[in-house]
PDB file of C-alpha atoms and ligand atoms in Angstrom:
ATOM      1  CA  MET A   1      16.436  13.760 -15.707  1.00 53.00           C
ATOM      2  CA  SER A   2      16.393  10.593 -17.812  1.00 56.00           C
ATOM      3  CA  ALA A   3      18.141   9.987 -21.117  1.00 55.00           C
ATOM      4  CA  PHE A   4      14.823  11.160 -22.617  1.00 60.00           C
ATOM      5  CA  GLY A   5      15.299  14.598 -21.015  1.00 57.00           C
ATOM      6  CA  ASP A   6      12.029  14.836 -19.051  1.00 60.00           C
ATOM      7  CA  THR A   7      12.828  17.703 -16.703  1.00 54.00           C
ATOM      8  CA  LYS A   8      10.247  17.075 -13.968  1.00 82.00           C
ATOM      9  CA  ALA A   9      11.375  13.527 -13.220  1.00 92.00           C
ATOM     10  CA  ILE A  10      12.994  12.712  -9.869  1.00 98.00           C
ATOM     11  CA  THR A  11      16.798  12.656 -10.115  1.00 98.00           C
ATOM     12  CA  PRO A  12      19.524  10.699  -8.290  1.00 98.00           C
ATOM     13  CA  PRO A  13      20.578  13.848  -6.330  1.00 98.00           C
ATOM     14  CA  ASP A  14      16.899  14.240  -5.277  1.00 98.00           C
ATOM     15  CA  ILE A  15      16.993  10.684  -3.928  1.00 98.00           C
ATOM     16  CA  ARG A  16      20.314  11.218  -2.154  1.00 98.00           C
ATOM     17  CA  SER A  17      18.984  14.395  -0.531  1.00 97.00           C
ATOM     18  CA  ARG A  18      16.110  12.398   1.004  1.00 97.00           C
ATOM     19  CA  LYS A  19      18.523  10.720   3.471  1.00 98.00           C
ATOM     20  CA  GLY A  20      16.859  10.652   6.895  1.00 97.00           C
ATOM     21  CA  GLY A  21      13.675  12.277   5.562  1.00 97.00           C
ATOM     22  CA  THR A  22      10.284  10.915   4.537  1.00 98.00           C
ATOM     23  CA  PRO A  23      10.882   7.273   3.583  1.00 98.00           C
ATOM     24  CA  LEU A  24      11.484   6.624  -0.115  1.00 98.00           C
ATOM     25  CA  VAL A  25       8.784   4.584  -1.863  1.00 98.00           C
ATOM     26  CA  CYS A  26      10.143   2.128  -4.432  1.00 99.00           C
ATOM     27  CA  LEU A  27       8.632  -0.752  -6.415  1.00 98.00           C
ATOM     28  CA  THR A  28       9.640  -2.881  -9.354  1.00 98.00           C
ATOM     29  CA  ALA A  29       7.847  -2.823 -12.716  1.00 98.00           C
ATOM     30  CA  TYR A  30       8.475  -4.809 -15.886  1.00 98.00           C
ATOM     31  CA  THR A  31       5.669  -3.688 -18.216  1.00 98.00           C
ATOM     32  CA  THR A  32       4.062  -0.441 -19.418  1.00 98.00           C
ATOM     33  CA  PRO A  33       0.659  -0.921 -17.687  1.00 98.00           C
ATOM     34  CA  VAL A  34       2.245  -1.711 -14.318  1.00 98.00           C
ATOM     35  CA  ALA A  35       4.701   1.183 -14.699  1.00 98.00           C
ATOM     36  CA  ARG A  36       1.687   3.486 -15.229  1.00 98.00           C
ATOM     37  CA  LEU A  37       0.111   2.175 -12.016  1.00 98.00           C
ATOM     38  CA  VAL A  38       3.179   2.538  -9.792  1.00 98.00           C
ATOM     39  CA  ASP A  39       4.690   5.751 -11.223  1.00 98.00           C
ATOM     40  CA  PRO A  40       2.388   8.289  -9.475  1.00 98.00           C
ATOM     41  CA  HIS A  41       3.133   6.738  -6.054  1.00 98.00           C
ATOM     42  CA  CYS A  42       6.827   5.926  -6.315  1.00 98.00           C
ATOM     43  CA  ASP A  43      10.100   7.807  -5.959  1.00 98.00           C
ATOM     44  CA  VAL A  44      11.965   4.984  -7.716  1.00 98.00           C
ATOM     45  CA  VAL A  45      10.706   2.398 -10.205  1.00 98.00           C
ATOM     46  CA  LEU A  46      13.177  -0.459 -10.613  1.00 99.00           C
ATOM     47  CA  VAL A  47      13.211  -2.737 -13.617  1.00 99.00           C
ATOM     48  CA  GLY A  48      14.647  -5.529 -11.498  1.00 98.00           C
ATOM     49  CA  ASP A  49      16.291  -8.668 -12.801  1.00 98.00           C
ATOM     50  CA  SER A  50      13.638 -10.402 -10.674  1.00 98.00           C
ATOM     51  CA  VAL A  51      11.757 -10.144 -14.000  1.00 98.00           C
ATOM     52  CA  GLY A  52      13.463 -13.417 -14.934  1.00 98.00           C
ATOM     53  CA  MET A  53      11.764 -15.302 -12.097  1.00 96.00           C
ATOM     54  CA  VAL A  54       8.526 -13.322 -11.947  1.00 96.00           C
ATOM     55  CA  LEU A  55       7.624 -13.056 -15.653  1.00 97.00           C
ATOM     56  CA  HIS A  56       9.840 -15.598 -17.412  1.00 97.00           C
ATOM     57  CA  GLY A  57       9.607 -18.525 -14.970  1.00 95.00           C
ATOM     58  CA  LEU A  58      13.381 -18.825 -14.489  1.00 97.00           C
ATOM     59  CA  PRO A  59      14.589 -20.583 -11.310  1.00 95.00           C
ATOM     60  CA  SER A  60      16.919 -17.694 -10.349  1.00 96.00           C
ATOM     61  CA  THR A  61      18.071 -14.345 -11.739  1.00 98.00           C
ATOM     62  CA  LEU A  62      21.217 -15.878 -13.236  1.00 98.00           C
ATOM     63  CA  GLY A  63      19.687 -16.539 -16.667  1.00 98.00           C
ATOM     64  CA  VAL A  64      18.550 -12.945 -17.198  1.00 98.00           C
ATOM     65  CA  THR A  65      20.226 -11.266 -20.187  1.00 98.00           C
ATOM     66  CA  LEU A  66      21.025  -7.674 -21.093  1.00 98.00           C
ATOM     67  CA  GLU A  67      18.526  -7.964 -23.961  1.00 98.00           C
ATOM     68  CA  MET A  68      15.733  -8.960 -21.545  1.00 98.00           C
ATOM     69  CA  MET A  69      16.543  -5.992 -19.298  1.00 98.00           C
ATOM     70  CA  ILE A  70      16.536  -3.637 -22.297  1.00 98.00           C
ATOM     71  CA  THR A  71      13.209  -4.949 -23.644  1.00 98.00           C
ATOM     72  CA  HIS A  72      11.488  -4.618 -20.248  1.00 98.00           C
ATOM     73  CA  GLY A  73      13.243  -1.287 -19.616  1.00 98.00           C
ATOM     74  CA  GLN A  74      11.823   0.112 -22.862  1.00 98.00           C
ATOM     75  CA  ALA A  75       8.324  -1.061 -21.894  1.00 98.00           C
ATOM     76  CA  VAL A  76       8.568   0.497 -18.420  1.00 98.00           C
ATOM     77  CA  ARG A  77       9.953   3.763 -19.825  1.00 98.00           C
ATOM     78  CA  ARG A  78       6.714   4.248 -21.784  1.00 98.00           C
ATOM     79  CA  GLY A  79       4.761   4.164 -18.517  1.00 98.00           C
ATOM     80  CA  ILE A  80       6.885   6.530 -16.394  1.00 98.00           C
ATOM     81  CA  LYS A  81       6.326  10.263 -16.037  1.00 97.00           C
ATOM     82  CA  GLN A  82       7.836  11.274 -12.708  1.00 98.00           C
ATOM     83  CA  ALA A  83       9.607   8.476 -10.836  1.00 98.00           C
ATOM     84  CA  LEU A  84      13.340   7.831 -11.126  1.00 98.00           C
ATOM     85  CA  MET A  85      13.727   4.817 -13.397  1.00 98.00           C
ATOM     86  CA  VAL A  86      16.518   2.368 -12.528  1.00 99.00           C
ATOM     87  CA  VAL A  87      17.394  -0.765 -14.520  1.00 99.00           C
ATOM     88  CA  ASP A  88      19.275  -3.740 -13.043  1.00 98.00           C
ATOM     89  CA  LEU A  89      22.504  -4.797 -14.731  1.00 99.00           C
ATOM     90  CA  PRO A  90      22.145  -8.580 -15.068  1.00 98.00           C
ATOM     91  CA  PHE A  91      24.618 -11.240 -13.920  1.00 98.00           C
ATOM     92  CA  GLY A  92      27.717 -11.331 -16.101  1.00 98.00           C
ATOM     93  CA  SER A  93      27.243  -7.868 -17.617  1.00 98.00           C
ATOM     94  CA  TYR A  94      29.393  -5.798 -15.212  1.00 98.00           C
ATOM     95  CA  GLU A  95      31.580  -7.878 -12.852  1.00 98.00           C
ATOM     96  CA  GLU A  96      34.557  -8.386 -15.188  1.00 98.00           C
ATOM     97  CA  SER A  97      35.857  -4.807 -15.206  1.00 98.00           C
ATOM     98  CA  PRO A  98      34.763  -1.186 -14.800  1.00 98.00           C
ATOM     99  CA  GLU A  99      35.055  -0.860 -18.592  1.00 98.00           C
ATOM    100  CA  GLN A 100      32.662  -3.773 -19.213  1.00 98.00           C
ATOM    101  CA  ALA A 101      30.252  -2.259 -16.676  1.00 98.00           C
ATOM    102  CA  PHE A 102      30.407   1.161 -18.351  1.00 98.00           C
ATOM    103  CA  ARG A 103      29.881  -0.276 -21.843  1.00 98.00           C
ATOM    104  CA  ASN A 104      26.772  -2.218 -20.785  1.00 98.00           C
ATOM    105  CA  ALA A 105      25.389   0.488 -18.475  1.00 99.00           C
ATOM    106  CA  ALA A 106      25.700   3.056 -21.280  1.00 98.00           C
ATOM    107  CA  ARG A 107      23.866   0.695 -23.630  1.00 98.00           C
ATOM    108  CA  VAL A 108      21.074   0.144 -21.089  1.00 98.00           C
ATOM    109  CA  MET A 109      20.739   3.895 -20.507  1.00 98.00           C
ATOM    110  CA  SER A 110      20.732   4.891 -24.164  1.00 98.00           C
ATOM    111  CA  GLU A 111      18.427   2.081 -25.350  1.00 98.00           C
ATOM    112  CA  THR A 112      15.868   2.288 -22.505  1.00 98.00           C
ATOM    113  CA  GLY A 113      15.984   5.942 -21.448  1.00 98.00           C
ATOM    114  CA  CYS A 114      16.503   4.973 -17.794  1.00 98.00           C
ATOM    115  CA  THR A 115      18.293   7.415 -15.497  1.00 98.00           C
ATOM    116  CA  ALA A 116      20.372   4.996 -13.445  1.00 98.00           C
ATOM    117  CA  VAL A 117      21.465   1.375 -13.129  1.00 99.00           C
ATOM    118  CA  LYS A 118      21.622  -0.983 -10.157  1.00 99.00           C
ATOM    119  CA  LEU A 119      24.326  -3.552  -9.573  1.00 98.00           C
ATOM    120  CA  GLU A 120      24.965  -6.081  -6.816  1.00 98.00           C
ATOM    121  CA  GLY A 121      28.081  -6.236  -4.658  1.00 98.00           C
ATOM    122  CA  GLY A 122      29.934  -4.335  -1.953  1.00 98.00           C
ATOM    123  CA  GLU A 123      33.641  -3.652  -1.501  1.00 98.00           C
ATOM    124  CA  THR A 124      34.530  -5.626  -4.636  1.00 98.00           C
ATOM    125  CA  MET A 125      32.289  -3.408  -6.787  1.00 98.00           C
ATOM    126  CA  ALA A 126      33.317  -0.068  -5.227  1.00 98.00           C
ATOM    127  CA  GLU A 127      35.907   0.702  -7.916  1.00 98.00           C
ATOM    128  CA  THR A 128      33.337   0.006 -10.652  1.00 98.00           C
ATOM    129  CA  ILE A 129      30.729   2.198  -8.956  1.00 98.00           C
ATOM    130  CA  GLY A 130      33.230   5.075  -8.768  1.00 98.00           C
ATOM    131  CA  PHE A 131      34.211   4.543 -12.420  1.00 98.00           C
ATOM    132  CA  LEU A 132      30.576   4.645 -13.565  1.00 98.00           C
ATOM    133  CA  ALA A 133      29.562   7.586 -11.368  1.00 98.00           C
ATOM    134  CA  ALA A 134      32.520   9.627 -12.662  1.00 98.00           C
ATOM    135  CA  ARG A 135      31.371   8.971 -16.242  1.00 98.00           C
ATOM    136  CA  GLY A 136      27.726   9.973 -15.966  1.00 98.00           C
ATOM    137  CA  VAL A 137      26.172   6.689 -14.852  1.00 98.00           C
ATOM    138  CA  PRO A 138      24.298   7.052 -11.536  1.00 98.00           C
ATOM    139  CA  VAL A 139      24.492   3.784  -9.602  1.00 99.00           C
ATOM    140  CA  MET A 140      22.154   2.254  -7.044  1.00 99.00           C
ATOM    141  CA  ALA A 141      24.117  -0.369  -5.087  1.00 99.00           C
ATOM    142  CA  HIS A 142      22.723  -3.610  -3.619  1.00 98.00           C
ATOM    143  CA  VAL A 143      24.295  -5.375  -0.600  1.00 98.00           C
ATOM    144  CA  GLY A 144      23.280  -7.969   1.996  1.00 98.00           C
ATOM    145  CA  LEU A 145      21.513 -10.804   0.210  1.00 98.00           C
ATOM    146  CA  THR A 146      22.619 -10.474  -3.406  1.00 98.00           C
ATOM    147  CA  PRO A 147      20.549 -12.966  -5.447  1.00 97.00           C
ATOM    148  CA  GLN A 148      23.023 -13.036  -8.362  1.00 98.00           C
ATOM    149  CA  ALA A 149      25.547 -14.616  -5.923  1.00 97.00           C
ATOM    150  CA  ILE A 150      23.092 -17.345  -4.876  1.00 96.00           C
ATOM    151  CA  ASN A 151      25.504 -20.136  -5.782  1.00 96.00           C
ATOM    152  CA  THR A 152      28.321 -18.761  -3.621  1.00 95.00           C
ATOM    153  CA  ILE A 153      25.992 -17.761  -0.744  1.00 93.00           C
ATOM    154  CA  GLY A 154      24.248 -21.180  -0.896  1.00 92.00           C
ATOM    155  CA  GLY A 155      20.626 -20.033  -0.418  1.00 91.00           C
ATOM    156  CA  TYR A 156      18.278 -17.088   0.143  1.00 93.00           C
ATOM    157  CA  ARG A 157      19.047 -16.901   3.902  1.00 94.00           C
ATOM    158  CA  VAL A 158      19.079 -13.777   6.078  1.00 96.00           C
ATOM    159  CA  GLN A 159      22.538 -12.204   5.796  1.00 96.00           C
ATOM    160  CA  GLY A 160      24.531 -10.504   8.557  1.00 96.00           C
ATOM    161  CA  ARG A 161      23.290 -12.465  11.565  1.00 94.00           C
ATOM    162  CA  GLY A 162      26.728 -13.587  12.667  1.00 86.00           C
ATOM    163  CA  GLY A 163      30.305 -12.817  11.715  1.00 87.00           C
ATOM    164  CA  ASP A 164      29.316 -11.518   8.273  1.00 94.00           C
ATOM    165  CA  ALA A 165      27.541  -8.479   9.799  1.00 97.00           C
ATOM    166  CA  GLU A 166      30.811  -6.536   9.770  1.00 97.00           C
ATOM    167  CA  ARG A 167      31.460  -7.469   6.129  1.00 97.00           C
ATOM    168  CA  ILE A 168      28.000  -6.236   5.087  1.00 98.00           C
ATOM    169  CA  ARG A 169      28.559  -3.020   7.034  1.00 98.00           C
ATOM    170  CA  ARG A 170      31.897  -2.504   5.235  1.00 98.00           C
ATOM    171  CA  ASP A 171      30.187  -3.280   1.897  1.00 98.00           C
ATOM    172  CA  ALA A 172      27.535  -0.611   2.471  1.00 98.00           C
ATOM    173  CA  ILE A 173      30.107   1.982   3.536  1.00 98.00           C
ATOM    174  CA  ALA A 174      32.326   1.169   0.531  1.00 98.00           C
ATOM    175  CA  VAL A 175      29.583   1.531  -2.091  1.00 98.00           C
ATOM    176  CA  SER A 176      28.252   4.719  -0.524  1.00 98.00           C
ATOM    177  CA  GLU A 177      31.735   6.264  -0.387  1.00 98.00           C
ATOM    178  CA  ALA A 178      32.340   5.159  -3.993  1.00 98.00           C
ATOM    179  CA  GLY A 179      29.411   7.340  -5.095  1.00 98.00           C
ATOM    180  CA  ALA A 180      26.284   5.160  -5.110  1.00 98.00           C
ATOM    181  CA  PHE A 181      23.272   7.489  -4.793  1.00 98.00           C
ATOM    182  CA  ALA A 182      21.324   4.832  -2.841  1.00 98.00           C
ATOM    183  CA  VAL A 183      22.014   1.403  -1.351  1.00 98.00           C
ATOM    184  CA  VAL A 184      19.544  -1.469  -1.415  1.00 98.00           C
ATOM    185  CA  LEU A 185      19.891  -3.544   1.769  1.00 98.00           C
ATOM    186  CA  GLU A 186      18.350  -6.975   1.282  1.00 98.00           C
ATOM    187  CA  LYS A 187      17.371  -9.446   4.003  1.00 98.00           C
ATOM    188  CA  VAL A 188      19.488  -8.267   6.937  1.00 98.00           C
ATOM    189  CA  PRO A 189      18.468  -8.039  10.631  1.00 98.00           C
ATOM    190  CA  GLU A 190      16.887  -4.817  11.865  1.00 98.00           C
ATOM    191  CA  ALA A 191      19.767  -3.886  14.191  1.00 98.00           C
ATOM    192  CA  LEU A 192      22.302  -4.136  11.362  1.00 98.00           C
ATOM    193  CA  ALA A 193      20.048  -2.183   8.971  1.00 98.00           C
ATOM    194  CA  ARG A 194      19.678   0.572  11.600  1.00 98.00           C
ATOM    195  CA  ARG A 195      23.424   0.736  12.197  1.00 98.00           C
ATOM    196  CA  ILE A 196      24.270   0.874   8.483  1.00 98.00           C
ATOM    197  CA  THR A 197      21.545   3.462   7.817  1.00 98.00           C
ATOM    198  CA  GLY A 198      23.036   5.641  10.555  1.00 98.00           C
ATOM    199  CA  GLU A 199      26.540   5.299   9.161  1.00 98.00           C
ATOM    200  CA  VAL A 200      26.276   5.679   5.382  1.00 98.00           C
ATOM    201  CA  ALA A 201      25.691   8.945   3.546  1.00 98.00           C
ATOM    202  CA  ALA A 202      23.534   7.388   0.827  1.00 98.00           C
ATOM    203  CA  PRO A 203      19.914   6.531   1.648  1.00 98.00           C
ATOM    204  CA  THR A 204      19.356   2.841   2.393  1.00 98.00           C
ATOM    205  CA  ILE A 205      16.421   1.145   0.691  1.00 98.00           C
ATOM    206  CA  GLY A 206      15.320  -1.942   2.550  1.00 98.00           C
ATOM    207  CA  ILE A 207      13.819  -5.178   1.312  1.00 98.00           C
ATOM    208  CA  GLY A 208      13.495  -7.457   4.297  1.00 98.00           C
ATOM    209  CA  ALA A 209      15.618  -4.988   6.251  1.00 98.00           C
ATOM    210  CA  SER A 210      13.052  -3.264   8.534  1.00 98.00           C
ATOM    211  CA  ALA A 211      11.576   0.227   8.721  1.00 98.00           C
ATOM    212  CA  ALA A 212      14.935   1.527  10.039  1.00 98.00           C
ATOM    213  CA  CYS A 213      15.983   2.053   6.394  1.00 98.00           C
ATOM    214  CA  ASP A 214      15.545   5.357   4.524  1.00 98.00           C
ATOM    215  CA  GLY A 215      13.051   3.722   2.151  1.00 98.00           C
ATOM    216  CA  GLN A 216      11.479   0.449   1.090  1.00 98.00           C
ATOM    217  CA  ILE A 217      11.299  -1.594  -2.081  1.00 98.00           C
ATOM    218  CA  LEU A 218       9.203  -4.659  -2.948  1.00 98.00           C
ATOM    219  CA  VAL A 219       8.727  -6.739  -6.068  1.00 98.00           C
ATOM    220  CA  VAL A 220       5.370  -5.481  -7.322  1.00 98.00           C
ATOM    221  CA  ASP A 221       4.059  -8.944  -8.239  1.00 97.00           C
ATOM    222  CA  ASP A 222       4.822 -10.129  -4.674  1.00 96.00           C
ATOM    223  CA  MET A 223       2.888  -7.330  -2.966  1.00 97.00           C
ATOM    224  CA  LEU A 224      -0.032  -7.700  -5.375  1.00 97.00           C
ATOM    225  CA  GLY A 225      -0.235 -11.454  -4.767  1.00 96.00           C
ATOM    226  CA  LEU A 226       0.539 -12.274  -8.410  1.00 94.00           C
ATOM    227  CA  PHE A 227       3.713 -14.306  -7.857  1.00 85.00           C
ATOM    228  CA  GLY A 228       3.010 -17.430  -5.834  1.00 79.00           C
ATOM    229  CA  ASP A 229       6.131 -19.584  -6.353  1.00 74.00           C
ATOM    230  CA  PHE A 230       7.369 -18.660  -2.893  1.00 78.00           C
ATOM    231  CA  ARG A 231       6.405 -16.074  -0.281  1.00 84.00           C
ATOM    232  CA  PRO A 232       9.259 -14.473   1.659  1.00 90.00           C
ATOM    233  CA  LYS A 233       8.491 -13.382   5.260  1.00 93.00           C
ATOM    234  CA  PHE A 234       9.325  -9.757   4.382  1.00 96.00           C
ATOM    235  CA  VAL A 235       6.581  -9.480   1.748  1.00 96.00           C
ATOM    236  CA  LYS A 236       3.264  -7.985   2.795  1.00 97.00           C
ATOM    237  CA  ARG A 237       0.492  -8.806   0.354  1.00 96.00           C
ATOM    238  CA  TYR A 238      -1.591  -5.699  -0.246  1.00 97.00           C
ATOM    239  CA  ALA A 239      -3.877  -7.576  -2.671  1.00 97.00           C
ATOM    240  CA  GLU A 240      -4.557 -11.135  -3.839  1.00 96.00           C
ATOM    241  CA  LEU A 241      -4.715 -10.496  -7.578  1.00 97.00           C
ATOM    242  CA  GLY A 242      -3.538 -14.009  -8.414  1.00 96.00           C
ATOM    243  CA  GLU A 243      -6.569 -15.507  -6.642  1.00 96.00           C
ATOM    244  CA  ALA A 244      -8.896 -12.946  -8.253  1.00 97.00           C
ATOM    245  CA  ALA A 245      -7.444 -13.741 -11.708  1.00 97.00           C
ATOM    246  CA  ALA A 246      -7.765 -17.506 -11.194  1.00 97.00           C
ATOM    247  CA  ALA A 247     -11.430 -17.094 -10.160  1.00 98.00           C
ATOM    248  CA  ALA A 248     -12.135 -14.876 -13.195  1.00 98.00           C
ATOM    249  CA  ILE A 249     -10.537 -17.374 -15.590  1.00 98.00           C
ATOM    250  CA  ALA A 250     -12.510 -20.251 -14.036  1.00 98.00           C
ATOM    251  CA  SER A 251     -15.777 -18.252 -14.480  1.00 98.00           C
ATOM    252  CA  TYR A 252     -14.929 -17.580 -18.116  1.00 98.00           C
ATOM    253  CA  ALA A 253     -14.216 -21.271 -18.768  1.00 98.00           C
ATOM    254  CA  HIS A 254     -17.496 -22.272 -17.077  1.00 98.00           C
ATOM    255  CA  GLU A 255     -19.560 -19.714 -19.034  1.00 98.00           C
ATOM    256  CA  VAL A 256     -18.008 -20.713 -22.373  1.00 98.00           C
ATOM    257  CA  LYS A 257     -18.801 -24.373 -21.748  1.00 98.00           C
ATOM    258  CA  GLU A 258     -22.391 -23.498 -20.671  1.00 98.00           C
ATOM    259  CA  ARG A 259     -22.870 -21.147 -23.684  1.00 98.00           C
ATOM    260  CA  GLN A 260     -23.548 -18.284 -21.216  1.00 98.00           C
ATOM    261  CA  PHE A 261     -20.737 -16.272 -22.812  1.00 98.00           C
ATOM    262  CA  PRO A 262     -20.914 -14.471 -25.197  1.00 98.00           C
ATOM    263  CA  ALA A 263     -24.342 -13.086 -24.142  1.00 97.00           C
ATOM    264  CA  ALA A 264     -26.639 -10.847 -26.209  1.00 96.00           C
ATOM    265  CA  GLU A 265     -24.724  -7.665 -25.280  1.00 97.00           C
ATOM    266  CA  HIS A 266     -21.482  -9.089 -26.707  1.00 97.00           C
ATOM    267  CA  VAL A 267     -22.997 -10.123 -30.060  1.00 97.00           C
ATOM    268  CA  PHE A 268     -23.285  -8.138 -33.320  1.00 96.00           C
ATOM    269  CA  ALA A 269     -26.686  -7.987 -35.031  1.00 93.00           C
ATOM    270  CA  ASP A 270     -27.186  -8.122 -38.821  1.00 92.00           C
ATOM    271  CA  ALA A 271     -27.152  -4.757 -40.654  1.00 88.00           C
ATOM    272  CA  PRO A 272     -30.694  -3.227 -40.715  1.00 83.00           C
ATOM    273  CA  LYS A 273     -32.292  -3.763 -44.155  1.00 81.00           C
ATOM    274  CA  HIS A 274     -31.563  -0.884 -46.699  1.00 72.00           C
ATOM    275  CA  ALA A 275     -29.786   1.199 -44.012  1.00 56.00           C
ATOM    276  CA  GLY A 276     -26.189   0.164 -44.757  1.00 56.00           C
ATOM    277  CA  THR A 277     -23.681  -0.311 -41.962  1.00 54.00           C
ATOM    278  CA  GLN A 278     -23.645   2.537 -39.382  1.00 56.00           C
ATOM    279  CA  ALA A 279     -20.416   3.258 -37.508  1.00 54.00           C
ATOM    280  CA  THR A 280     -20.802   3.790 -33.756  1.00 55.00           C
ATOM    281  CA  LYS A 281     -18.814   6.340 -31.696  1.00 55.00           C
ATOM    282  CA  SER A 282     -16.360   3.618 -30.689  1.00 56.00           C
ATOM    283  CA  GLY A 283     -15.689   2.940 -34.357  1.00 56.00           C
ATOM    284  CA  GLU A 284     -17.353  -0.509 -34.236  1.00 59.00           C
ATOM    285  CA  ALA A 285     -20.080  -1.498 -36.678  1.00 54.00           C
ATOM    286  CA  ALA A 286     -23.378  -1.611 -34.742  1.00 49.00           C
TER     287      ALA A 286
HETATM  288  O1  KIV B 301      15.558  -7.561  -8.974  1.00 70.86           O
HETATM  289  C1  KIV B 301      14.896  -6.970  -8.116  1.00 70.86           C
HETATM  290  O2  KIV B 301      13.669  -6.879  -8.197  1.00 70.86           O
HETATM  291  C2  KIV B 301      15.620  -6.366  -6.996  1.00 70.86           C
HETATM  292  C3  KIV B 301      14.813  -5.809  -5.870  1.00 70.86           C
HETATM  293  C4  KIV B 301      14.104  -6.865  -5.172  1.00 70.86           C
HETATM  294  C5  KIV B 301      15.626  -4.975  -4.963  1.00 70.86           C
HETATM  295  O3  KIV B 301      16.803  -6.348  -6.997  1.00 70.86           O
END
């Protein structure tokens, strides 16, 4: 149930109980129309801080603010009927202390109506995850490649290929034991994802982490071909909407210049003499 009290919505315990079952379907959304499209097909809709790069043109997620997450969270909430809605806590809004995390998570939940929050980090965030979970804030954890730590990691490389595999494994175990209801595993090798998925109680949700995970998540603009700044290997494009949109805009520009648009069917005629203005069914003057 969300802060809006819709009783049929998928809950964090529902997600946790799906461990080892039919894979969980998860996508991001940042706007009401896209939330309406993804909601019927998804178990989880994430208002990811990827919104900063995808919709606001930022170079990383580091510049995303709590206010941005709340604005997009409110928009997405209006488009969700059944999926579990999760909102990312942005960089700087939770790392300082469990109390800071609770204050900002509670604000995000009450102002957007989301059911849960996501935060990045493993062993170092376990205490915070336990603190939040014990106070009514369901937490989705995020380990492996954690984009908010891009400056300390040094790039968007695959994580856990060498000596850091054991650290990522410990991170996943720590956040699951702390009470996270699900763990996002980003950009780790298949063998590590399989091992972690077999070891942790919470379902793992992979992004660039193979089908061994308990579910998958993608950035919706990536899989629709709307975000072209870069194309990670783990993204499958299910549509090329960016190309379709560019072609449509070029056609419009051509037709405007050639006076082909607007055509007769888009133009309003004068009112018939003596008849007054008649309203059509659509409410437009004919
Ligand atoms: O911000 C985001 O969209 C995410 C997903 C890619 C997991 O964290």
